[in-house]
Amino acid sequence: MIPFDPTDTVLRSGFTEAGYLDKNALRFYPEVRDMCAQNTCRAYGKTWACPPGVGTLEECRDRMLAYDRILLFSMKCELEDSYDYEGMMAGRLAFKEATDRLDEAIKGKLDHYLLLGNESCERCETCTYPDAPCRFPHLLRHSLESYCLVVSELAEHAGILYYNGEATVTYFGALLF
């Protein structure tokens, strides 16, 4: 039997790069949560995957630091040009699908893990937040930013590219175990 290799599993799930983070080097910035509260993405207060539905900064920090290993991963998506909104949305969907493949691939291999993704959830036409629990909590992926993390800083610490050149968009997630 081949031993379980999280990095290989991440890459086989369709991601471009992966690198480990030292959890002692993580920095949580309340200012990132403040940016979320400005509601630029129109998801603040509307989904369990984004603030304030993910919990307080302290709850998010404690949730992350409860794990021993953090594997940051990314997916580079090619665009027709830097303004290719449809390509960005297609890449976003491809990232979410790859995250679901990763989740399936690690079930039964890791007893306790957390997958963080990008942006809001969008599994349901209308989220139950805040009136009822999530319909699919086993599929819920909180966003990295909602945990008050600066993704470019994480990428640098993990040794993976944050910017992949013109006419690309790169999405990020993390596997904590």
CSV table of N, CA and C in Angstrom, one decimal:
chain,number,residue,atom,x,y,z
A,1,MET,N,0.8,-1.2,0.0
A,1,MET,CA,0.0,0.0,0.0
A,1,MET,C,0.9,1.2,0.0
A,2,ILE,N,0.6,2.2,-0.9
A,2,ILE,CA,1.3,3.4,-1.0
A,2,ILE,C,0.9,4.3,0.2
A,3,PRO,N,1.9,4.9,0.9
A,3,PRO,CA,1.6,5.8,2.0
A,3,PRO,C,0.9,7.1,1.5
A,4,PHE,N,0.0,7.6,2.3
A,4,PHE,CA,-0.7,8.9,1.9
A,4,PHE,C,0.2,10.1,1.9
A,5,ASP,N,0.3,10.7,0.8
A,5,ASP,CA,1.1,11.9,0.6
A,5,ASP,C,0.2,13.1,0.4
A,6,PRO,N,-0.1,14.0,1.3
A,6,PRO,CA,-1.0,15.1,1.1
A,6,PRO,C,-0.6,16.0,0.0
A,7,THR,N,0.6,16.3,-0.2
A,7,THR,CA,1.0,17.2,-1.3
A,7,THR,C,0.7,16.5,-2.7
A,8,ASP,N,1.0,15.3,-2.8
A,8,ASP,CA,0.7,14.6,-4.1
A,8,ASP,C,-0.8,14.5,-4.3
A,9,THR,N,-1.6,14.3,-3.2
A,9,THR,CA,-3.0,14.2,-3.3
A,9,THR,C,-3.6,15.6,-3.8
A,10,VAL,N,-3.0,16.7,-3.2
A,10,VAL,CA,-3.5,18.0,-3.6
A,10,VAL,C,-3.2,18.2,-5.1
A,11,LEU,N,-2.0,17.9,-5.5
A,11,LEU,CA,-1.7,18.1,-7.0
A,11,LEU,C,-2.5,17.2,-7.9
A,12,ARG,N,-2.7,16.0,-7.5
A,12,ARG,CA,-3.5,15.1,-8.3
A,12,ARG,C,-5.0,15.5,-8.4
A,13,SER,N,-5.4,16.3,-7.4
A,13,SER,CA,-6.8,16.8,-7.4
A,13,SER,C,-7.0,18.0,-8.4
A,14,GLY,N,-5.9,18.5,-9.0
A,14,GLY,CA,-6.0,19.5,-10.0
A,14,GLY,C,-5.4,20.9,-9.6
A,15,PHE,N,-4.7,20.9,-8.5
A,15,PHE,CA,-4.1,22.2,-8.2
A,15,PHE,C,-2.7,22.4,-8.8
A,16,THR,N,-2.3,23.6,-8.9
A,16,THR,CA,-1.1,23.9,-9.6
A,16,THR,C,0.2,23.8,-8.7
A,17,GLU,N,0.1,24.3,-7.5
A,17,GLU,CA,1.2,24.3,-6.5
A,17,GLU,C,0.7,24.0,-5.1
A,18,ALA,N,1.6,23.6,-4.3
A,18,ALA,CA,1.3,23.4,-2.9
A,18,ALA,C,2.6,23.5,-2.1
A,19,GLY,N,2.4,24.1,-0.9
A,19,GLY,CA,3.6,24.2,0.0
A,19,GLY,C,3.1,24.3,1.5
A,20,TYR,N,3.9,23.9,2.4
A,20,TYR,CA,3.6,23.9,3.8
A,20,TYR,C,3.8,25.2,4.4
A,21,LEU,N,3.0,25.5,5.4
A,21,LEU,CA,3.1,26.7,6.2
A,21,LEU,C,3.5,26.3,7.7
A,22,ASP,N,4.3,27.1,8.3
A,22,ASP,CA,4.6,27.0,9.7
A,22,ASP,C,3.6,27.7,10.4
A,23,LYS,N,2.8,27.0,11.2
A,23,LYS,CA,1.6,27.6,11.9
A,23,LYS,C,2.1,28.7,12.9
A,24,ASN,N,3.3,28.6,13.3
A,24,ASN,CA,3.8,29.7,14.2
A,24,ASN,C,4.1,31.0,13.5
A,25,ALA,N,4.2,30.9,12.2
A,25,ALA,CA,4.5,32.1,11.4
A,25,ALA,C,3.2,32.8,10.9
A,26,LEU,N,2.0,32.2,11.2
A,26,LEU,CA,0.8,32.8,10.7
A,26,LEU,C,0.5,34.1,11.4
A,27,ARG,N,0.0,35.0,10.7
A,27,ARG,CA,-0.3,36.3,11.2
A,27,ARG,C,-1.8,36.6,10.8
A,28,PHE,N,-2.6,36.9,11.8
A,28,PHE,CA,-4.0,37.2,11.7
A,28,PHE,C,-4.2,38.7,11.8
A,29,TYR,N,-4.8,39.3,10.7
A,29,TYR,CA,-5.0,40.7,10.7
A,29,TYR,C,-6.4,41.1,10.7
A,30,PRO,N,-6.8,41.8,11.8
A,30,PRO,CA,-8.2,42.3,11.9
A,30,PRO,C,-8.6,43.1,10.7
A,31,GLU,N,-7.6,43.8,10.1
A,31,GLU,CA,-7.9,44.7,9.0
A,31,GLU,C,-8.5,43.9,7.8
A,32,VAL,N,-8.1,42.6,7.7
A,32,VAL,CA,-8.7,41.8,6.6
A,32,VAL,C,-10.2,41.6,6.8
A,33,ARG,N,-10.5,41.4,8.1
A,33,ARG,CA,-12.0,41.2,8.4
A,33,ARG,C,-12.7,42.6,8.2
A,34,ASP,N,-12.0,43.7,8.5
A,34,ASP,CA,-12.6,45.0,8.2
A,34,ASP,C,-12.9,45.2,6.7
A,35,MET,N,-12.0,44.7,5.9
A,35,MET,CA,-12.2,44.7,4.4
A,35,MET,C,-13.4,43.9,4.0
A,36,CYS,N,-13.5,42.7,4.7
A,36,CYS,CA,-14.7,41.9,4.4
A,36,CYS,C,-16.0,42.7,4.7
A,37,ALA,N,-16.0,43.4,5.9
A,37,ALA,CA,-17.1,44.1,6.3
A,37,ALA,C,-17.6,45.2,5.4
A,38,GLN,N,-16.6,45.7,4.5
A,38,GLN,CA,-17.0,46.7,3.5
A,38,GLN,C,-17.8,46.1,2.4
A,39,ASN,N,-17.9,44.8,2.4
A,39,ASN,CA,-18.9,44.0,1.5
A,39,ASN,C,-18.6,44.2,0.0
A,40,THR,N,-17.4,44.4,-0.4
A,40,THR,CA,-17.1,44.6,-1.8
A,40,THR,C,-17.6,43.4,-2.6
A,41,CYS,N,-17.4,42.2,-2.1
A,41,CYS,CA,-17.8,41.0,-2.8
A,41,CYS,C,-19.3,40.6,-2.6
A,42,ARG,N,-20.0,41.4,-1.8
A,42,ARG,CA,-21.4,41.2,-1.6
A,42,ARG,C,-21.8,39.9,-0.9
A,43,ALA,N,-20.8,39.3,-0.1
A,43,ALA,CA,-21.1,38.1,0.6
A,43,ALA,C,-21.1,38.2,2.1
A,44,TYR,N,-20.7,39.4,2.6
A,44,TYR,CA,-20.6,39.6,4.0
A,44,TYR,C,-21.9,39.5,4.7
A,45,GLY,N,-22.0,38.7,5.7
A,45,GLY,CA,-23.3,38.6,6.4
A,45,GLY,C,-24.4,37.8,5.6
A,46,LYS,N,-24.0,37.1,4.6
A,46,LYS,CA,-25.0,36.4,3.7
A,46,LYS,C,-24.7,34.9,3.6
A,47,THR,N,-23.6,34.4,4.1
A,47,THR,CA,-23.2,33.0,3.9
A,47,THR,C,-22.4,32.5,5.1
A,48,TRP,N,-22.6,31.2,5.4
A,48,TRP,CA,-21.8,30.6,6.4
A,48,TRP,C,-20.3,30.5,6.1
A,49,ALA,N,-19.9,30.7,4.9
A,49,ALA,CA,-18.5,30.6,4.5
A,49,ALA,C,-17.7,31.9,4.7
A,50,CYS,N,-18.4,33.0,5.0
A,50,CYS,CA,-17.8,34.3,5.1
A,50,CYS,C,-18.2,35.0,6.4
A,51,PRO,N,-17.4,36.0,6.8
A,51,PRO,CA,-17.8,36.7,8.0
A,51,PRO,C,-19.2,37.3,8.0
A,52,PRO,N,-19.8,37.4,9.1
A,52,PRO,CA,-19.4,37.0,10.4
A,52,PRO,C,-19.8,35.5,10.6
A,53,GLY,N,-20.3,34.8,9.6
A,53,GLY,CA,-20.8,33.4,9.8
A,53,GLY,C,-19.7,32.4,10.2
A,54,VAL,N,-18.4,32.8,9.8
A,54,VAL,CA,-17.3,31.9,10.1
A,54,VAL,C,-16.9,31.9,11.6
A,55,GLY,N,-17.3,32.9,12.3
A,55,GLY,CA,-17.0,33.1,13.7
A,55,GLY,C,-16.0,34.3,13.9
A,56,THR,N,-15.7,34.5,15.1
A,56,THR,CA,-14.8,35.7,15.4
A,56,THR,C,-13.4,35.4,15.0
A,57,LEU,N,-12.6,36.4,14.9
A,57,LEU,CA,-11.2,36.3,14.6
A,57,LEU,C,-10.5,35.3,15.6
A,58,GLU,N,-10.9,35.4,16.9
A,58,GLU,CA,-10.3,34.5,17.8
A,58,GLU,C,-10.7,33.0,17.6
A,59,GLU,N,-12.0,32.8,17.2
A,59,GLU,CA,-12.4,31.5,16.9
A,59,GLU,C,-11.8,30.9,15.7
A,60,CYS,N,-11.6,31.7,14.7
A,60,CYS,CA,-10.9,31.3,13.5
A,60,CYS,C,-9.5,30.9,13.8
A,61,ARG,N,-8.8,31.8,14.5
A,61,ARG,CA,-7.4,31.6,14.9
A,61,ARG,C,-7.3,30.2,15.6
A,62,ASP,N,-8.1,30.1,16.7
A,62,ASP,CA,-8.1,28.8,17.5
A,62,ASP,C,-8.3,27.6,16.6
A,63,ARG,N,-9.3,27.7,15.7
A,63,ARG,CA,-9.6,26.6,14.8
A,63,ARG,C,-8.4,26.2,14.0
A,64,MET,N,-7.7,27.2,13.4
A,64,MET,CA,-6.5,26.9,12.6
A,64,MET,C,-5.4,26.3,13.4
A,65,LEU,N,-5.2,26.9,14.6
A,65,LEU,CA,-4.0,26.5,15.4
A,65,LEU,C,-4.2,25.2,16.1
A,66,ALA,N,-5.4,24.6,16.0
A,66,ALA,CA,-5.6,23.3,16.6
A,66,ALA,C,-5.0,22.2,15.7
A,67,TYR,N,-4.6,22.5,14.5
A,67,TYR,CA,-4.0,21.5,13.6
A,67,TYR,C,-2.5,21.6,13.6
A,68,ASP,N,-1.9,20.5,13.3
A,68,ASP,CA,-0.4,20.4,13.3
A,68,ASP,C,0.2,20.9,12.0
A,69,ARG,N,-0.5,20.6,10.9
A,69,ARG,CA,0.1,20.8,9.6
A,69,ARG,C,-0.9,21.7,8.8
A,70,ILE,N,-0.3,22.6,8.0
A,70,ILE,CA,-1.1,23.4,7.1
A,70,ILE,C,-0.4,23.4,5.7
A,71,LEU,N,-1.2,22.9,4.7
A,71,LEU,CA,-0.7,22.8,3.4
A,71,LEU,C,-1.5,23.8,2.5
A,72,LEU,N,-0.8,24.9,2.1
A,72,LEU,CA,-1.5,25.9,1.2
A,72,LEU,C,-1.4,25.3,-0.2
A,73,PHE,N,-2.5,25.5,-1.0
A,73,PHE,CA,-2.5,25.1,-2.4
A,73,PHE,C,-3.1,26.2,-3.2
A,74,SER,N,-2.8,26.1,-4.5
A,74,SER,CA,-3.3,27.1,-5.4
A,74,SER,C,-3.6,26.5,-6.8
A,75,MET,N,-4.4,27.2,-7.5
A,75,MET,CA,-4.7,26.9,-8.9
A,75,MET,C,-4.6,28.1,-9.8
A,76,LYS,N,-3.7,28.0,-10.8
A,76,LYS,CA,-3.5,29.0,-11.7
A,76,LYS,C,-4.5,28.8,-12.9
A,77,CYS,N,-5.2,29.9,-13.3
A,77,CYS,CA,-6.2,29.8,-14.4
A,77,CYS,C,-5.8,30.8,-15.4
A,78,GLU,N,-5.7,30.3,-16.7
A,78,GLU,CA,-5.4,31.2,-17.8
A,78,GLU,C,-6.6,31.9,-18.2
A,79,LEU,N,-6.5,33.2,-18.6
A,79,LEU,CA,-7.5,34.1,-19.1
A,79,LEU,C,-7.2,34.5,-20.5
A,80,GLU,N,-8.3,35.0,-21.2
A,80,GLU,CA,-8.1,35.5,-22.5
A,80,GLU,C,-7.3,36.8,-22.4
A,81,ASP,N,-7.6,37.6,-21.4
A,81,ASP,CA,-6.9,38.9,-21.1
A,81,ASP,C,-7.2,39.2,-19.7
A,82,SER,N,-6.6,40.3,-19.2
A,82,SER,CA,-6.8,40.6,-17.8
A,82,SER,C,-8.2,41.0,-17.3
A,83,TYR,N,-9.0,41.2,-18.3
A,83,TYR,CA,-10.4,41.6,-18.0
A,83,TYR,C,-11.4,40.5,-18.3
A,84,ASP,N,-11.0,39.3,-18.5
A,84,ASP,CA,-11.8,38.2,-18.8
A,84,ASP,C,-12.6,37.7,-17.6
A,85,TYR,N,-13.7,38.4,-17.3
A,85,TYR,CA,-14.5,38.0,-16.1
A,85,TYR,C,-15.1,36.6,-16.2
A,86,GLU,N,-15.6,36.2,-17.4
A,86,GLU,CA,-16.1,34.9,-17.6
A,86,GLU,C,-15.0,33.8,-17.3
A,87,GLY,N,-13.8,34.1,-17.7
A,87,GLY,CA,-12.7,33.2,-17.4
A,87,GLY,C,-12.4,33.1,-16.0
A,88,MET,N,-12.5,34.2,-15.3
A,88,MET,CA,-12.2,34.3,-13.8
A,88,MET,C,-13.3,33.4,-13.1
A,89,MET,N,-14.6,33.6,-13.5
A,89,MET,CA,-15.6,32.8,-12.9
A,89,MET,C,-15.5,31.3,-13.2
A,90,ALA,N,-15.1,31.0,-14.4
A,90,ALA,CA,-14.8,29.6,-14.8
A,90,ALA,C,-13.7,29.0,-13.9
A,91,GLY,N,-12.6,29.8,-13.7
A,91,GLY,CA,-11.5,29.4,-12.9
A,91,GLY,C,-11.9,29.2,-11.4
A,92,ARG,N,-12.8,30.1,-11.0
A,92,ARG,CA,-13.3,30.0,-9.6
A,92,ARG,C,-14.1,28.7,-9.4
A,93,LEU,N,-14.9,28.3,-10.4
A,93,LEU,CA,-15.7,27.1,-10.3
A,93,LEU,C,-14.8,25.9,-10.4
A,94,ALA,N,-13.8,25.9,-11.3
A,94,ALA,CA,-12.8,24.8,-11.4
A,94,ALA,C,-12.1,24.6,-10.1
A,95,PHE,N,-11.7,25.7,-9.4
A,95,PHE,CA,-11.1,25.6,-8.1
A,95,PHE,C,-12.0,24.9,-7.1
A,96,LYS,N,-13.2,25.3,-7.0
A,96,LYS,CA,-14.2,24.8,-6.1
A,96,LYS,C,-14.4,23.3,-6.4
A,97,GLU,N,-14.5,22.9,-7.7
A,97,GLU,CA,-14.6,21.5,-8.0
A,97,GLU,C,-13.4,20.7,-7.6
A,98,ALA,N,-12.2,21.3,-7.8
A,98,ALA,CA,-10.9,20.6,-7.4
A,98,ALA,C,-10.9,20.4,-5.9
A,99,THR,N,-11.4,21.4,-5.2
A,99,THR,CA,-11.4,21.3,-3.7
A,99,THR,C,-12.4,20.2,-3.3
A,100,ASP,N,-13.5,20.0,-4.0
A,100,ASP,CA,-14.4,18.9,-3.7
A,100,ASP,C,-13.7,17.5,-4.0
A,101,ARG,N,-12.9,17.5,-5.1
A,101,ARG,CA,-12.2,16.2,-5.5
A,101,ARG,C,-11.1,15.9,-4.4
A,102,LEU,N,-10.5,17.0,-3.9
A,102,LEU,CA,-9.5,16.8,-2.8
A,102,LEU,C,-10.2,16.3,-1.6
A,103,ASP,N,-11.3,16.8,-1.2
A,103,ASP,CA,-12.0,16.3,-0.1
A,103,ASP,C,-12.4,14.8,-0.2
A,104,GLU,N,-12.8,14.4,-1.3
A,104,GLU,CA,-13.1,13.0,-1.6
A,104,GLU,C,-11.9,12.2,-1.5
A,105,ALA,N,-10.7,12.7,-2.0
A,105,ALA,CA,-9.5,11.9,-2.0
A,105,ALA,C,-8.9,11.7,-0.6
A,106,ILE,N,-9.2,12.6,0.3
A,106,ILE,CA,-8.6,12.5,1.6
A,106,ILE,C,-9.5,11.9,2.7
A,107,LYS,N,-10.8,11.7,2.3
A,107,LYS,CA,-11.7,11.0,3.2
A,107,LYS,C,-11.1,9.6,3.5
A,108,GLY,N,-11.1,9.2,4.8
A,108,GLY,CA,-10.6,7.9,5.1
A,108,GLY,C,-9.1,7.9,5.3
A,109,LYS,N,-8.4,8.9,4.8
A,109,LYS,CA,-6.9,9.0,5.0
A,109,LYS,C,-6.5,9.9,6.1
A,110,LEU,N,-7.3,10.9,6.4
A,110,LEU,CA,-7.0,11.8,7.5
A,110,LEU,C,-8.3,11.7,8.4
A,111,ASP,N,-8.0,11.5,9.7
A,111,ASP,CA,-9.1,11.4,10.7
A,111,ASP,C,-9.8,12.8,10.9
A,112,HIS,N,-8.9,13.8,11.0
A,112,HIS,CA,-9.4,15.1,11.4
A,112,HIS,C,-8.7,16.2,10.5
A,113,TYR,N,-9.5,16.9,9.7
A,113,TYR,CA,-8.9,17.9,8.8
A,113,TYR,C,-9.9,19.0,8.6
A,114,LEU,N,-9.4,20.1,8.1
A,114,LEU,CA,-10.2,21.3,7.7
A,114,LEU,C,-9.7,21.7,6.3
A,115,LEU,N,-10.7,22.0,5.4
A,115,LEU,CA,-10.4,22.5,4.1
A,115,LEU,C,-10.9,24.0,4.1
A,116,LEU,N,-10.0,24.9,3.8
A,116,LEU,CA,-10.4,26.3,3.6
A,116,LEU,C,-10.3,26.6,2.1
A,117,GLY,N,-11.2,27.4,1.6
A,117,GLY,CA,-11.2,27.6,0.2
A,117,GLY,C,-11.1,29.1,-0.2
A,118,ASN,N,-11.8,29.5,-1.3
A,118,ASN,CA,-11.8,30.8,-1.7
A,118,ASN,C,-13.2,31.4,-1.8
A,119,GLU,N,-13.3,32.6,-1.4
A,119,GLU,CA,-14.6,33.3,-1.5
A,119,GLU,C,-15.8,32.6,-0.9
A,120,SER,N,-16.9,33.0,-1.3
A,120,SER,CA,-18.1,32.5,-0.6
A,120,SER,C,-18.5,31.1,-1.1
A,121,CYS,N,-19.5,30.5,-0.6
A,121,CYS,CA,-19.8,29.1,-0.8
A,121,CYS,C,-20.6,28.9,-2.1
A,122,GLU,N,-21.8,29.4,-2.2
A,122,GLU,CA,-22.6,29.3,-3.4
A,122,GLU,C,-23.1,28.0,-3.8
A,123,ARG,N,-23.2,27.0,-2.9
A,123,ARG,CA,-23.7,25.7,-3.1
A,123,ARG,C,-25.3,25.8,-3.2
A,124,CYS,N,-25.9,26.6,-2.4
A,124,CYS,CA,-27.3,26.7,-2.4
A,124,CYS,C,-27.7,28.0,-3.1
A,125,GLU,N,-28.9,28.0,-3.7
A,125,GLU,CA,-29.4,29.2,-4.3
A,125,GLU,C,-29.6,30.3,-3.3
A,126,THR,N,-30.1,30.0,-2.1
A,126,THR,CA,-30.2,30.9,-1.0
A,126,THR,C,-29.6,30.2,0.2
A,127,CYS,N,-28.6,30.9,0.8
A,127,CYS,CA,-28.0,30.3,2.0
A,127,CYS,C,-28.9,30.5,3.2
A,128,THR,N,-28.8,29.6,4.1
A,128,THR,CA,-29.7,29.6,5.3
A,128,THR,C,-29.2,30.6,6.4
A,129,TYR,N,-28.0,31.2,6.1
A,129,TYR,CA,-27.4,32.1,7.1
A,129,TYR,C,-28.3,33.4,7.2
A,130,PRO,N,-28.6,33.9,8.4
A,130,PRO,CA,-28.2,33.4,9.7
A,130,PRO,C,-29.3,32.7,10.4
A,131,ASP,N,-30.4,32.4,9.7
A,131,ASP,CA,-31.6,31.9,10.3
A,131,ASP,C,-31.6,30.4,10.7
A,132,ALA,N,-30.8,29.6,10.0
A,132,ALA,CA,-30.8,28.1,10.2
A,132,ALA,C,-29.4,27.6,10.0
A,133,PRO,N,-29.1,26.4,10.5
A,133,PRO,CA,-27.7,25.9,10.2
A,133,PRO,C,-27.5,25.6,8.7
A,134,CYS,N,-26.3,25.5,8.4
A,134,CYS,CA,-25.9,25.2,7.0
A,134,CYS,C,-26.5,23.9,6.6
A,135,ARG,N,-27.0,23.8,5.4
A,135,ARG,CA,-27.6,22.6,4.8
A,135,ARG,C,-26.6,21.5,4.6
A,136,PHE,N,-25.4,21.9,4.3
A,136,PHE,CA,-24.3,21.0,3.9
A,136,PHE,C,-23.0,21.3,4.6
A,137,PRO,N,-23.0,21.2,6.0
A,137,PRO,CA,-21.8,21.6,6.7
A,137,PRO,C,-20.6,20.8,6.4
A,138,HIS,N,-20.8,19.5,5.9
A,138,HIS,CA,-19.6,18.7,5.5
A,138,HIS,C,-19.0,19.2,4.2
A,139,LEU,N,-19.7,20.1,3.4
A,139,LEU,CA,-19.2,20.6,2.2
A,139,LEU,C,-18.8,22.1,2.3
A,140,LEU,N,-19.0,22.7,3.5
A,140,LEU,CA,-18.7,24.1,3.7
A,140,LEU,C,-17.2,24.4,3.8
A,141,ARG,N,-16.8,25.3,3.0
A,141,ARG,CA,-15.4,25.7,3.0
A,141,ARG,C,-15.3,27.2,3.3
A,142,HIS,N,-14.8,27.5,4.5
A,142,HIS,CA,-14.6,28.9,4.8
A,142,HIS,C,-13.5,29.5,4.0
A,143,SER,N,-13.6,30.7,3.7
A,143,SER,CA,-12.5,31.4,2.9
A,143,SER,C,-11.3,31.7,3.7
A,144,LEU,N,-10.1,31.6,3.1
A,144,LEU,CA,-8.9,32.0,3.8
A,144,LEU,C,-8.9,33.4,4.3
A,145,GLU,N,-9.4,34.3,3.5
A,145,GLU,CA,-9.5,35.7,3.9
A,145,GLU,C,-10.4,35.9,5.1
A,146,SER,N,-11.5,35.1,5.2
A,146,SER,CA,-12.4,35.3,6.4
A,146,SER,C,-11.7,34.9,7.7
A,147,TYR,N,-10.6,34.2,7.6
A,147,TYR,CA,-9.8,33.9,8.8
A,147,TYR,C,-8.8,35.0,9.1
A,148,CYS,N,-8.9,36.1,8.4
A,148,CYS,CA,-8.0,37.3,8.7
A,148,CYS,C,-6.6,37.1,8.2
A,149,LEU,N,-6.4,36.3,7.2
A,149,LEU,CA,-5.1,36.0,6.6
A,149,LEU,C,-4.9,36.8,5.3
A,150,VAL,N,-3.6,37.2,5.1
A,150,VAL,CA,-3.2,37.8,3.9
A,150,VAL,C,-2.7,36.8,3.0
A,151,VAL,N,-3.4,36.4,1.9
A,151,VAL,CA,-3.0,35.3,1.1
A,151,VAL,C,-1.7,35.5,0.4
A,152,SER,N,-1.3,36.7,0.0
A,152,SER,CA,0.0,36.9,-0.6
A,152,SER,C,1.1,36.5,0.4
A,153,GLU,N,0.9,36.9,1.6
A,153,GLU,CA,1.9,36.5,2.7
A,153,GLU,C,2.0,35.0,2.9
A,154,LEU,N,0.8,34.3,2.9
A,154,LEU,CA,0.8,32.9,3.0
A,154,LEU,C,1.6,32.2,1.9
A,155,ALA,N,1.3,32.7,0.6
A,155,ALA,CA,2.0,32.1,-0.5
A,155,ALA,C,3.5,32.3,-0.4
A,156,GLU,N,4.0,33.4,0.0
A,156,GLU,CA,5.4,33.7,0.2
A,156,GLU,C,6.0,32.7,1.2
A,157,HIS,N,5.3,32.5,2.3
A,157,HIS,CA,5.8,31.6,3.4
A,157,HIS,C,5.8,30.2,2.9
A,158,ALA,N,4.8,29.8,2.0
A,158,ALA,CA,4.7,28.4,1.6
A,158,ALA,C,5.6,28.2,0.3
A,159,GLY,N,6.2,29.2,-0.2
A,159,GLY,CA,7.1,29.1,-1.3
A,159,GLY,C,6.4,28.8,-2.6
A,160,ILE,N,5.2,29.3,-2.8
A,160,ILE,CA,4.4,29.2,-4.0
A,160,ILE,C,4.1,30.6,-4.6
A,161,LEU,N,3.8,30.6,-5.9
A,161,LEU,CA,3.6,31.9,-6.5
A,161,LEU,C,2.2,32.4,-6.2
A,162,TYR,N,2.2,33.7,-5.9
A,162,TYR,CA,0.9,34.4,-5.7
A,162,TYR,C,0.4,35.0,-7.0
A,163,TYR,N,1.4,35.6,-7.7
A,163,TYR,CA,1.1,36.2,-9.0
A,163,TYR,C,1.7,35.4,-10.1
A,164,ASN,N,0.9,34.9,-11.0
A,164,ASN,CA,1.4,34.0,-12.1
A,164,ASN,C,1.4,34.7,-13.5
A,165,GLY,N,1.5,36.0,-13.5
A,165,GLY,CA,1.6,36.7,-14.8
A,165,GLY,C,0.3,37.3,-15.3
A,166,GLU,N,0.5,38.1,-16.3
A,166,GLU,CA,-0.7,38.7,-17.0
A,166,GLU,C,-1.6,37.7,-17.5
A,167,ALA,N,-2.9,38.0,-17.6
A,167,ALA,CA,-3.9,37.2,-18.1
A,167,ALA,C,-4.0,35.8,-17.4
A,168,THR,N,-3.8,35.9,-16.1
A,168,THR,CA,-4.0,34.7,-15.2
A,168,THR,C,-4.7,35.2,-13.9
A,169,VAL,N,-5.4,34.3,-13.3
A,169,VAL,CA,-5.9,34.5,-12.0
A,169,VAL,C,-5.5,33.2,-11.2
A,170,THR,N,-5.2,33.4,-9.9
A,170,THR,CA,-4.7,32.3,-9.1
A,170,THR,C,-5.6,32.3,-7.8
A,171,TYR,N,-6.2,31.1,-7.6
A,171,TYR,CA,-7.1,30.9,-6.4
A,171,TYR,C,-6.3,30.0,-5.4
A,172,PHE,N,-6.6,30.3,-4.1
A,172,PHE,CA,-5.9,29.6,-3.0
A,172,PHE,C,-6.8,29.0,-2.0
A,173,GLY,N,-6.3,27.9,-1.4
A,173,GLY,CA,-7.0,27.2,-0.4
A,173,GLY,C,-6.0,26.6,0.6
A,174,ALA,N,-6.5,25.9,1.6
A,174,ALA,CA,-5.5,25.3,2.5
A,174,ALA,C,-6.2,24.0,3.1
A,175,LEU,N,-5.3,23.0,3.3
A,175,LEU,CA,-5.7,21.8,4.0
A,175,LEU,C,-5.0,21.8,5.3
A,176,LEU,N,-5.7,21.7,6.4
A,176,LEU,CA,-5.2,21.7,7.8
A,176,LEU,C,-5.5,20.3,8.3
A,177,PHE,N,-4.4,19.7,8.9
A,177,PHE,CA,-4.6,18.3,9.4
A,177,PHE,C,-3.6,18.1,10.5
